[in-house]
PDB file of N, CA and C in Angstrom:
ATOM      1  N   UNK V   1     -39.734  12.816-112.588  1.00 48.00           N
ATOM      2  CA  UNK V   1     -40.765  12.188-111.781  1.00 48.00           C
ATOM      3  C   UNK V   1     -42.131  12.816-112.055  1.00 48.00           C
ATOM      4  N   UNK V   2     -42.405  14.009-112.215  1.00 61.00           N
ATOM      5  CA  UNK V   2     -43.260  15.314-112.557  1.00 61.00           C
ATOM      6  C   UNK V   2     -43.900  14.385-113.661  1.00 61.00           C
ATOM      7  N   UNK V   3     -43.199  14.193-115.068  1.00 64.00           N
ATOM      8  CA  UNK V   3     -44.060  13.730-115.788  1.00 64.00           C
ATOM      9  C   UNK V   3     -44.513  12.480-116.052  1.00 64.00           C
ATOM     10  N   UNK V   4     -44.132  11.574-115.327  1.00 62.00           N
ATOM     11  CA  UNK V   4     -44.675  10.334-116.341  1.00 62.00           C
ATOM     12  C   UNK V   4     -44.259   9.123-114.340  1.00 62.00           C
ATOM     13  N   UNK V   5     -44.897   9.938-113.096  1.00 67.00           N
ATOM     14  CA  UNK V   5     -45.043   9.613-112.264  1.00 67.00           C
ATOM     15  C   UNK V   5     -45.578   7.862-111.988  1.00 67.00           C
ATOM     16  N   UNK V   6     -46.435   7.742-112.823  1.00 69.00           N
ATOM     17  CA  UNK V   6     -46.882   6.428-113.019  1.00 69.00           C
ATOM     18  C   UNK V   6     -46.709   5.318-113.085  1.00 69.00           C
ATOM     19  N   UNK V   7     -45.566   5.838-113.461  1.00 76.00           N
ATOM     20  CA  UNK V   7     -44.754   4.690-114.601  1.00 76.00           C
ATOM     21  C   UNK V   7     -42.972   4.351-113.528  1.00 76.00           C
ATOM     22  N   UNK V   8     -42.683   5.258-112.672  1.00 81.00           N
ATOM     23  CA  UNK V   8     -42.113   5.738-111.676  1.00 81.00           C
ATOM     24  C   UNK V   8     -41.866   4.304-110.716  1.00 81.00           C
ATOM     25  N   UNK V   9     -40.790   3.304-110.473  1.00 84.00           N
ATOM     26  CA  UNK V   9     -41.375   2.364-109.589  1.00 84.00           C
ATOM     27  C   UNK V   9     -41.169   3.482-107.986  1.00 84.00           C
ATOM     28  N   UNK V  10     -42.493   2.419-107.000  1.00 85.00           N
ATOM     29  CA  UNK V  10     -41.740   3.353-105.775  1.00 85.00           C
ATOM     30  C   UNK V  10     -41.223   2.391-104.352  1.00 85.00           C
ATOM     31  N   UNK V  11     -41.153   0.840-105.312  1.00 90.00           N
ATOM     32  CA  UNK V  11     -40.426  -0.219-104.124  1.00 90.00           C
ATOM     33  C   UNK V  11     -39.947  -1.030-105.025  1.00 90.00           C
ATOM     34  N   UNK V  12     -38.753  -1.626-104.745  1.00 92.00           N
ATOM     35  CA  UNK V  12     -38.066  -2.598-105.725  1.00 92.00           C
ATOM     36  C   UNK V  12     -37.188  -2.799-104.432  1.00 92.00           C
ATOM     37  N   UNK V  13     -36.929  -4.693-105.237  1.00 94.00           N
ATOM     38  CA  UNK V  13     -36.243  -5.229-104.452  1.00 94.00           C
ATOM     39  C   UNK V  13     -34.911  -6.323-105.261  1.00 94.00           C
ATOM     40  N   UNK V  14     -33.679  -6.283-104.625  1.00 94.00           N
ATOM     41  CA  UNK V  14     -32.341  -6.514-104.964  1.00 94.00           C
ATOM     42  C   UNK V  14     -31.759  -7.819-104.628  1.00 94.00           C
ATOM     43  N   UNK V  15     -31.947  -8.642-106.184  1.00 94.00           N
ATOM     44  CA  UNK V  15     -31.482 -10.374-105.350  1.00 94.00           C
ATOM     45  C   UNK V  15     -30.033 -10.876-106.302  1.00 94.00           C
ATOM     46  N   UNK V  16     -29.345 -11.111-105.825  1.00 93.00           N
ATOM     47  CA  UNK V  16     -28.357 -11.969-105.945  1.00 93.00           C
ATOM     48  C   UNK V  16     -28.290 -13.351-105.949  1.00 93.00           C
ATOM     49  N   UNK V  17     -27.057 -13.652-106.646  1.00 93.00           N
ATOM     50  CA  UNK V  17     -26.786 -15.175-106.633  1.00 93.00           C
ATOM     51  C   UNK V  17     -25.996 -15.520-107.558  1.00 93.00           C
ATOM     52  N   UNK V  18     -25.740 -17.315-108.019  1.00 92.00           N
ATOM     53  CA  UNK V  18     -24.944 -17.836-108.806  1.00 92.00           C
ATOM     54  C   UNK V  18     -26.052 -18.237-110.356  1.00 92.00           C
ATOM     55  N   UNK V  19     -27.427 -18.561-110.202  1.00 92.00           N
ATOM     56  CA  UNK V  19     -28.530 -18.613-111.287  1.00 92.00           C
ATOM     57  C   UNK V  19     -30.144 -17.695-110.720  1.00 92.00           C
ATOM     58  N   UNK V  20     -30.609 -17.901-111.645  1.00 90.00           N
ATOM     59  CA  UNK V  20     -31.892 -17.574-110.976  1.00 90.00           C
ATOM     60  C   UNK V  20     -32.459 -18.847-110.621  1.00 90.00           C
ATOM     61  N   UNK V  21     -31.926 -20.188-109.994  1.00 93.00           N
ATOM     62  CA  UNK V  21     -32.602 -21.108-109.178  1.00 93.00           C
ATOM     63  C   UNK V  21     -32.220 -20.600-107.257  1.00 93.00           C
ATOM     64  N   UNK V  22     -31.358 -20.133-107.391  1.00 93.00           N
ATOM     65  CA  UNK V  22     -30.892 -19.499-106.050  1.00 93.00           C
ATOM     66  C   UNK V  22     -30.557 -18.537-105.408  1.00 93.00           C
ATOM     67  N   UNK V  23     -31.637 -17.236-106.215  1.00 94.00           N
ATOM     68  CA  UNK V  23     -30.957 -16.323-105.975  1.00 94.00           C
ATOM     69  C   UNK V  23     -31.659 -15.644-104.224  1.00 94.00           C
ATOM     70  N   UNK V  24     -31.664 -14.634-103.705  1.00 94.00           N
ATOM     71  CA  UNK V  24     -31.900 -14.317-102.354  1.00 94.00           C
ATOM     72  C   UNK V  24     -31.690 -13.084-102.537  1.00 94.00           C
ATOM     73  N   UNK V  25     -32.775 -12.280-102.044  1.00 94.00           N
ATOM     74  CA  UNK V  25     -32.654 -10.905-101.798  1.00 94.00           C
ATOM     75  C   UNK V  25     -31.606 -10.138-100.815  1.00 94.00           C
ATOM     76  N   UNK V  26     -31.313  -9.664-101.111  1.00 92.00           N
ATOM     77  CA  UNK V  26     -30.682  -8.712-100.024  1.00 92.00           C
ATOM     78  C   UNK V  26     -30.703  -7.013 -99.758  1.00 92.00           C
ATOM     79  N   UNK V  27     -31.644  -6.865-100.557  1.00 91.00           N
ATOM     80  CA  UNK V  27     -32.262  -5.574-100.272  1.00 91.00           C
ATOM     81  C   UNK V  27     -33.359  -5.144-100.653  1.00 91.00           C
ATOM     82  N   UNK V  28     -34.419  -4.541-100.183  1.00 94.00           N
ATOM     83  CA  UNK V  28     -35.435  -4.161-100.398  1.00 94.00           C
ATOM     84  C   UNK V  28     -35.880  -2.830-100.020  1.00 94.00           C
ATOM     85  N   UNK V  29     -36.060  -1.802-101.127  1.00 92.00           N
ATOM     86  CA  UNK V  29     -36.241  -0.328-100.433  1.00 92.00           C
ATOM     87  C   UNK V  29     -37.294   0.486-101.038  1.00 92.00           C
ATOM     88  N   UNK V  30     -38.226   1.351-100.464  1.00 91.00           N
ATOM     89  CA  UNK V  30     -39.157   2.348-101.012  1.00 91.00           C
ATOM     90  C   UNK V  30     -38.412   3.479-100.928  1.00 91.00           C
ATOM     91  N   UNK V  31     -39.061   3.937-102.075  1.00 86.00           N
ATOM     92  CA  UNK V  31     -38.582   5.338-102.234  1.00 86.00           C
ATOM     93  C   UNK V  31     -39.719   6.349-102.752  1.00 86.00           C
ATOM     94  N   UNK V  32     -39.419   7.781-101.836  1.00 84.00           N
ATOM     95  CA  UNK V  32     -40.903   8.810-102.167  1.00 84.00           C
ATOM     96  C   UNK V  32     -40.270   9.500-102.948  1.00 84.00           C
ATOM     97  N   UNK V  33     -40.857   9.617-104.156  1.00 77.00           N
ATOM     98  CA  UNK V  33     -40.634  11.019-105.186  1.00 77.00           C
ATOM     99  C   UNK V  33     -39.140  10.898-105.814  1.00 77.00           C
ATOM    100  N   UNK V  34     -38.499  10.084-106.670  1.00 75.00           N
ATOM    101  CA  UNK V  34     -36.980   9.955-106.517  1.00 75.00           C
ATOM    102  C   UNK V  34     -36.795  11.455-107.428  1.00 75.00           C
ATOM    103  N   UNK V  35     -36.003  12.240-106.928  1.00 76.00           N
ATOM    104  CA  UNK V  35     -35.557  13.393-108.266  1.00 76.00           C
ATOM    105  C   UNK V  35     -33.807  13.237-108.968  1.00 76.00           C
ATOM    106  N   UNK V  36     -33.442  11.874-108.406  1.00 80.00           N
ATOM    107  CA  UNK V  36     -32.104  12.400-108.861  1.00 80.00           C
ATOM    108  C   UNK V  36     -31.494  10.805-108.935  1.00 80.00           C
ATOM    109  N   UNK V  37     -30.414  10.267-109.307  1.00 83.00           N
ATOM    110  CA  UNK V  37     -30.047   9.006-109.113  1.00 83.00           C
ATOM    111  C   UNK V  37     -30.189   8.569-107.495  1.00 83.00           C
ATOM    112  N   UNK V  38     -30.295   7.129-107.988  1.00 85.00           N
ATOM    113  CA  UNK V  38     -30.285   6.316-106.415  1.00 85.00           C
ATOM    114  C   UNK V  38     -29.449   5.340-106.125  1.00 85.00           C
ATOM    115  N   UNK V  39     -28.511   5.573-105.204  1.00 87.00           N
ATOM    116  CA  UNK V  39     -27.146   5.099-105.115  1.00 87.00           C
ATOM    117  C   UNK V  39     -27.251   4.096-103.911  1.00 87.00           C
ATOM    118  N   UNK V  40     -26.816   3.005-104.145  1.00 88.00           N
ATOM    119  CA  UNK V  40     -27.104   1.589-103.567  1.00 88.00           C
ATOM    120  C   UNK V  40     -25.568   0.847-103.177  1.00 88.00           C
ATOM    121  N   UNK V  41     -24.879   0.950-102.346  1.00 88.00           N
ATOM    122  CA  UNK V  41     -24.054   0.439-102.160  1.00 88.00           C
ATOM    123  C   UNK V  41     -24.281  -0.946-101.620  1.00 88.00           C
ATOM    124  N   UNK V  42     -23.807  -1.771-102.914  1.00 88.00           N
ATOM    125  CA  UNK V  42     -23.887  -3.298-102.742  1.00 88.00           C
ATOM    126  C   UNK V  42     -22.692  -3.790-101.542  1.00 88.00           C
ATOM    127  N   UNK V  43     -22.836  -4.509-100.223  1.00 86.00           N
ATOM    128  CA  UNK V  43     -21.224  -4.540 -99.305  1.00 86.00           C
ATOM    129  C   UNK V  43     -22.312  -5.648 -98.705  1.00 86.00           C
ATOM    130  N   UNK V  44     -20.974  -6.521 -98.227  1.00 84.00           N
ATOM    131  CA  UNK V  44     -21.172  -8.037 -97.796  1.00 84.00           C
ATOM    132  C   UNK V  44     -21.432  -6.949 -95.877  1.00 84.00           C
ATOM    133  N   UNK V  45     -22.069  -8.129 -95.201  1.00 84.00           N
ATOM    134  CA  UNK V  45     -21.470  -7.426 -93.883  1.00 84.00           C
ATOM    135  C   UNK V  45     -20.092  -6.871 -92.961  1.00 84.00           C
ATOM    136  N   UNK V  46     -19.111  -7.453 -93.954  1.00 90.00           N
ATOM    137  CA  UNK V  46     -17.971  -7.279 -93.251  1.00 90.00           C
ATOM    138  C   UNK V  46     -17.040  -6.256 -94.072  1.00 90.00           C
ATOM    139  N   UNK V  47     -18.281  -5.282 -94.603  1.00 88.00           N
ATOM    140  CA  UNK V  47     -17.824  -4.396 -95.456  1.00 88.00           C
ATOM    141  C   UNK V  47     -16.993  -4.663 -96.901  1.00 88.00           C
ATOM    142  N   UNK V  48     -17.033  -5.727 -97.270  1.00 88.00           N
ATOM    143  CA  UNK V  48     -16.292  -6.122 -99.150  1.00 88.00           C
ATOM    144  C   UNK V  48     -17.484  -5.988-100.108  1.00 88.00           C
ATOM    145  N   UNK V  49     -16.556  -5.796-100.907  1.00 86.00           N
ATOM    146  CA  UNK V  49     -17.515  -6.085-102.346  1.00 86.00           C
ATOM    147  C   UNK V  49     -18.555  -7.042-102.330  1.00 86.00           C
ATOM    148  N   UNK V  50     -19.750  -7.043-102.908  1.00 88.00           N
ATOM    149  CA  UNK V  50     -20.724  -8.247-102.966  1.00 88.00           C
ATOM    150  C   UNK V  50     -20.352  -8.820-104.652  1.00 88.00           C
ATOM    151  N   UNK V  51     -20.348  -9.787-104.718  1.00 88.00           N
ATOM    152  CA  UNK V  51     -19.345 -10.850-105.552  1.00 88.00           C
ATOM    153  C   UNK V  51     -20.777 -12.034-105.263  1.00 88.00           C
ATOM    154  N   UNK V  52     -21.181 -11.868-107.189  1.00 90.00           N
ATOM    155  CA  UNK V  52     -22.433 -12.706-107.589  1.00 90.00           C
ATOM    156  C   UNK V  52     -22.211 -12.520-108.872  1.00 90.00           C
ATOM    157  N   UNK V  53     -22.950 -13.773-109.525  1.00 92.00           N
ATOM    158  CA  UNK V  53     -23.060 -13.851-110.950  1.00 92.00           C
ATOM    159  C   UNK V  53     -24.093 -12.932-111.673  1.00 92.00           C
ATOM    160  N   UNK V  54     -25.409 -13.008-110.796  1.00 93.00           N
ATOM    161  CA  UNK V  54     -26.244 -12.718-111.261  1.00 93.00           C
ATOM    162  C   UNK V  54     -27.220 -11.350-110.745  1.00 93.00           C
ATOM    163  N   UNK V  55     -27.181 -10.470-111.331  1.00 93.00           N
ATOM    164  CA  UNK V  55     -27.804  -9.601-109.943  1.00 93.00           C
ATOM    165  C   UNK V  55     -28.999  -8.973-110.604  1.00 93.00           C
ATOM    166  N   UNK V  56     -30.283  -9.565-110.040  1.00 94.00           N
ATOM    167  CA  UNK V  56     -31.497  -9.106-110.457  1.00 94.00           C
ATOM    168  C   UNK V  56     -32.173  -7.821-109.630  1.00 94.00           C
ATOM    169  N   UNK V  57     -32.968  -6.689-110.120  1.00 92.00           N
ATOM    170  CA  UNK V  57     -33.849  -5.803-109.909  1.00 92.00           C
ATOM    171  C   UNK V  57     -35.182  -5.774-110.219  1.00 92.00           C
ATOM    172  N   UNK V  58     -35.689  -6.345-109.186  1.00 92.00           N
ATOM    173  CA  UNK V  58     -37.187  -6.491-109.096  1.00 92.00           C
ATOM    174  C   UNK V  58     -38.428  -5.216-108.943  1.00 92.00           C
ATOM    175  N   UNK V  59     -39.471  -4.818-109.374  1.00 89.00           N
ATOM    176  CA  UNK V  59     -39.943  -4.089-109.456  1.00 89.00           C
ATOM    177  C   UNK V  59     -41.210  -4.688-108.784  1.00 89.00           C
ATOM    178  N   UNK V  60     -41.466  -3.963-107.227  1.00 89.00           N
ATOM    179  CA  UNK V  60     -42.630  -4.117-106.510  1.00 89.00           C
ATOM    180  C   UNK V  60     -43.472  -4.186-106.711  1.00 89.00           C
ATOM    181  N   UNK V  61     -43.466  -2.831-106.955  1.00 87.00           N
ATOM    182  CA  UNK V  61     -44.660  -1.204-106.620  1.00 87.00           C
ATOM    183  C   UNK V  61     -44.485   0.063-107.349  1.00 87.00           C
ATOM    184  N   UNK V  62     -45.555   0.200-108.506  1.00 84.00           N
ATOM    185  CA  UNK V  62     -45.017   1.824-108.563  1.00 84.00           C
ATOM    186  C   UNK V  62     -45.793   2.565-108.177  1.00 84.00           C
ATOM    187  N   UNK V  63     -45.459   4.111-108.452  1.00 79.00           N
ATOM    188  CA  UNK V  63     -46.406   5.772-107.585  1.00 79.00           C
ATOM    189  C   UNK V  63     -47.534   4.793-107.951  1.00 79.00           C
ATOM    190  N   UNK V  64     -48.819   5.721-107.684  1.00 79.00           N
ATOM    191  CA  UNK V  64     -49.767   5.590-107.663  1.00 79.00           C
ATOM    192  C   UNK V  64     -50.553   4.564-108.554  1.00 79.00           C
ATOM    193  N   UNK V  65     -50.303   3.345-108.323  1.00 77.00           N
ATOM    194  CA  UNK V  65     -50.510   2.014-108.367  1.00 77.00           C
ATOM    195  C   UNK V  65     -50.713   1.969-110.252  1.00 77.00           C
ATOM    196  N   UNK V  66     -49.311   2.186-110.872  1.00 75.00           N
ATOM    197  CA  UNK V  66     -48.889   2.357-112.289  1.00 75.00           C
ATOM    198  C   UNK V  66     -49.162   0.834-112.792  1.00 75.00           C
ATOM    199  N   UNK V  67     -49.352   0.341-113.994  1.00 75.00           N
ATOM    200  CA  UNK V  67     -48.973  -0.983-114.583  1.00 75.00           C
ATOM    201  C   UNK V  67     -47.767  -1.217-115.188  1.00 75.00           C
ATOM    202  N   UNK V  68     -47.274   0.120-115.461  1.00 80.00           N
ATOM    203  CA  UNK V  68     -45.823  -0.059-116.410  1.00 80.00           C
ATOM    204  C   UNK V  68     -44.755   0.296-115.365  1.00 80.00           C
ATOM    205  N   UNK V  69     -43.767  -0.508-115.592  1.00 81.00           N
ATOM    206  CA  UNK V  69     -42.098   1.002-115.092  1.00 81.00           C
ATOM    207  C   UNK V  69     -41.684   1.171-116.213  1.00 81.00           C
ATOM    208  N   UNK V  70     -40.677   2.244-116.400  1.00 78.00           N
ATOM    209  CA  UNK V  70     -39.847   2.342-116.700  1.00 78.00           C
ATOM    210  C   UNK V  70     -38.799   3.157-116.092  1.00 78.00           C
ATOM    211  N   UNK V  71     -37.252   2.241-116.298  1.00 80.00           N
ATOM    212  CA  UNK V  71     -36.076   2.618-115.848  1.00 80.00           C
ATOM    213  C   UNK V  71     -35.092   3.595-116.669  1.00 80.00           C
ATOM    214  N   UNK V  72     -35.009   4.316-116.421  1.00 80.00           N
ATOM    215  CA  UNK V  72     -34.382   5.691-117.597  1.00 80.00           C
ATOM    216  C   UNK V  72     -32.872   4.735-117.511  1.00 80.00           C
ATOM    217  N   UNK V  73     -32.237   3.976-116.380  1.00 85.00           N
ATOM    218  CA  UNK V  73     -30.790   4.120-116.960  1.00 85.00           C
ATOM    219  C   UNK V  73     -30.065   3.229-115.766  1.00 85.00           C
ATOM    220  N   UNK V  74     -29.739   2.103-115.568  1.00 88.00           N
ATOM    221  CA  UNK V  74     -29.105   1.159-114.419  1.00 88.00           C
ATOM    222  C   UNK V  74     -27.390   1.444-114.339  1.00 88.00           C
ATOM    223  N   UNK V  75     -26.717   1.603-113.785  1.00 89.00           N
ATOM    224  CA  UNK V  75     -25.089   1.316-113.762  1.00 89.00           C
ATOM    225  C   UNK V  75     -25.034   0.872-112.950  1.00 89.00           C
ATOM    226  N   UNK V  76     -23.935  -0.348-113.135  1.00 88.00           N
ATOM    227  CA  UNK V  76     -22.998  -0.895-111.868  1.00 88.00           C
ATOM    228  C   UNK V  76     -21.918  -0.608-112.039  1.00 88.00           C
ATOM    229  N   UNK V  77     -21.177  -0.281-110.741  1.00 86.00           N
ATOM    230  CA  UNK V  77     -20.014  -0.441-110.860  1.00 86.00           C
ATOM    231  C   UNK V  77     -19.317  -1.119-109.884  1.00 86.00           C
ATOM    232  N   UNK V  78     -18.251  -1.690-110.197  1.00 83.00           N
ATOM    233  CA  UNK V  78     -17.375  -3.122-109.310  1.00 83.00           C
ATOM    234  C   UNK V  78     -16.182  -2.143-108.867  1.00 83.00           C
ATOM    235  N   UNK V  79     -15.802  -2.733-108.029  1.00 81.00           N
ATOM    236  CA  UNK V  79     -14.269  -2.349-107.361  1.00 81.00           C
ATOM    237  C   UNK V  79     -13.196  -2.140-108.055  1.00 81.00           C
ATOM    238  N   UNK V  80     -12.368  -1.388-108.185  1.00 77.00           N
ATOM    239  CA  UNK V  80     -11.080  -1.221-109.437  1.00 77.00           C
ATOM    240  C   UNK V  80     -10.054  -2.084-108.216  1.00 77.00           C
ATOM    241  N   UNK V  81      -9.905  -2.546-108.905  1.00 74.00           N
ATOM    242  CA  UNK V  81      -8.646  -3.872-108.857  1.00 74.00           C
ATOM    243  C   UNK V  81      -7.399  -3.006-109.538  1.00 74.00           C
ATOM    244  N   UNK V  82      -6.773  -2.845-108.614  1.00 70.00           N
ATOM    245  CA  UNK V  82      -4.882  -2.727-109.211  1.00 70.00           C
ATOM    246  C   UNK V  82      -4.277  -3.948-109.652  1.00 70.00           C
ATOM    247  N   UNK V  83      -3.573  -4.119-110.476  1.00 69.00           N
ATOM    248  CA  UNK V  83      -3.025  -4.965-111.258  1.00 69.00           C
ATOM    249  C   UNK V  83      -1.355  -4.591-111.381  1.00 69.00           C
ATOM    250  N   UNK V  84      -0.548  -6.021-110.754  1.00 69.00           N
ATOM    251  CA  UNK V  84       0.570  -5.328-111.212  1.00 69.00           C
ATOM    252  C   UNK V  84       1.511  -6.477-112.515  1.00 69.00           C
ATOM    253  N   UNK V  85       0.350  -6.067-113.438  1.00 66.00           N
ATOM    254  CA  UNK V  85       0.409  -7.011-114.645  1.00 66.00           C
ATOM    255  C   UNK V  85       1.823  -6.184-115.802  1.00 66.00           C
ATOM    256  N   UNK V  86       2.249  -6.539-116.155  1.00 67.00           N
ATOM    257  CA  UNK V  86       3.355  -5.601-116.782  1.00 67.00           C
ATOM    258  C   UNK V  86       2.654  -5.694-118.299  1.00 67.00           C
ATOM    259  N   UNK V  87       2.439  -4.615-119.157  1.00 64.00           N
ATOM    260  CA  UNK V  87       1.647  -4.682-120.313  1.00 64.00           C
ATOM    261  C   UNK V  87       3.093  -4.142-121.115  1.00 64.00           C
ATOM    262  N   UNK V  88       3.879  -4.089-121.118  1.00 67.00           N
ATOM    263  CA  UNK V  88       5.552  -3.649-121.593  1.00 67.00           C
ATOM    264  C   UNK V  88       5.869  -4.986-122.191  1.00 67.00           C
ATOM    265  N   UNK V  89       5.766  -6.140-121.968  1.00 66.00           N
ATOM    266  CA  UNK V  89       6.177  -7.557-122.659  1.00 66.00           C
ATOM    267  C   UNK V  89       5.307  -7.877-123.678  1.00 66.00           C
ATOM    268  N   UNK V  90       4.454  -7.430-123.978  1.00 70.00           N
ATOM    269  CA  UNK V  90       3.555  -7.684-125.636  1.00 70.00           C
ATOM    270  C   UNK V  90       4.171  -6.990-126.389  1.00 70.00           C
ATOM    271  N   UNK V  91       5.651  -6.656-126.403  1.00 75.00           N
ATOM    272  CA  UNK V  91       6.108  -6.696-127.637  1.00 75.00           C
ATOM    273  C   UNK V  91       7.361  -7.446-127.938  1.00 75.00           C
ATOM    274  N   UNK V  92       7.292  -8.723-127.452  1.00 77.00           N
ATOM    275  CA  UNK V  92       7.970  -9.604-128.460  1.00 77.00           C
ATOM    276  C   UNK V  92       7.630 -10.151-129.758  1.00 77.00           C
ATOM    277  N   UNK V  93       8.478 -11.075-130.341  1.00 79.00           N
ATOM    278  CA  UNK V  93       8.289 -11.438-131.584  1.00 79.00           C
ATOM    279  C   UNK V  93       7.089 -12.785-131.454  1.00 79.00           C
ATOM    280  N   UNK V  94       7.556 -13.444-130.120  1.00 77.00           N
ATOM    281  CA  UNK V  94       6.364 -14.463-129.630  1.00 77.00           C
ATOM    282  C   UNK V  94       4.920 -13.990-130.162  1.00 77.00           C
ATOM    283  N   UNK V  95       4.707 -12.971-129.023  1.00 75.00           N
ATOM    284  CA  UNK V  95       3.439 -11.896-128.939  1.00 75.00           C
ATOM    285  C   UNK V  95       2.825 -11.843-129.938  1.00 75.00           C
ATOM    286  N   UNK V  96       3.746 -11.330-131.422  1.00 76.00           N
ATOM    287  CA  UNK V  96       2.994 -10.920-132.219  1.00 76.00           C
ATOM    288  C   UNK V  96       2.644 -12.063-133.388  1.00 76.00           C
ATOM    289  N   UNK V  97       2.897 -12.927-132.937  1.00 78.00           N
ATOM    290  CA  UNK V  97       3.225 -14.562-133.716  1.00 78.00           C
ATOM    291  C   UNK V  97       1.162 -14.987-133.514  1.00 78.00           C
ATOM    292  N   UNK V  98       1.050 -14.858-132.211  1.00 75.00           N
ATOM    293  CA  UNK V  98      -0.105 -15.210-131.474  1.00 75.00           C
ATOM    294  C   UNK V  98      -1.420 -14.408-131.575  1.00 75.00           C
ATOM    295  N   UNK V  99      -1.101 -13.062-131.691  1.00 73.00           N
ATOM    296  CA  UNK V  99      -1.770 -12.202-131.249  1.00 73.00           C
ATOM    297  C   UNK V  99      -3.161 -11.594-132.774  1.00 73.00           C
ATOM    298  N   UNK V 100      -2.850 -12.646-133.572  1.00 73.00           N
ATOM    299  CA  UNK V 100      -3.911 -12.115-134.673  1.00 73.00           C
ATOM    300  C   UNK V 100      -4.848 -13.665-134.853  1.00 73.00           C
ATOM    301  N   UNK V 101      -6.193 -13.940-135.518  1.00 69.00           N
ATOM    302  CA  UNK V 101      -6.725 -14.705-135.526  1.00 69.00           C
ATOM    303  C   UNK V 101      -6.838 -14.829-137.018  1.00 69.00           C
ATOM    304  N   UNK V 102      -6.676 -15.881-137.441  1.00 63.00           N
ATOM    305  CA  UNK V 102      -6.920 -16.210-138.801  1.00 63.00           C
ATOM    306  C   UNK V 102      -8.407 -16.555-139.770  1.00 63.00           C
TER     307      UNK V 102
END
């Protein structure tokens, strides 16, 4: 943040949806001085996963009224889903009949 403050956003706002003809915010937050990641838990009101196609990050405002941002580094991460998929049956003779592209 120290060096390149400027450039720093210090309000951004969080929209969802199925395109960008419909998407809708659902969060909007300032932040003073960030020194460390900023952890955003995306949750419907009834506490689930938020489940969208499209999920945009809008850039307000930065420190001291910057023209540029830049974002060092975004991750999402989604819910781990258990699966009780059996991966033991890809080895039939079927399987391997299918399983290459010509």
């Amino acid at each position: 943040f120290k060096l390149d403050e400027t450039y720093t956003p210090s309000q951004f706002s969080i929209r969802c949806g199925t395109s960008f003809h419909d998407t809708k915010e659902i969060l909007r937050k300032s932040i003073e001085a960030p020194k460390d990641w900023i952890i955003i838990d995306l949750q419907t009101a009834d506490n689930k996963p938020l489940r969208t196609n499209l999920l945009q990050i809008v850039i307000l405002a930065n420190h001291e009224n910057g023209r540029d941002s830049h974002i060092r580094q975004i991750k999402v991460f989604g819910p781990k889903q258990l699966s009780n998929f059996d991966f033991d049956n890809f080895t039939t003779e079927e399987f391997f009949t299918y399983g290459s592209i010509r």
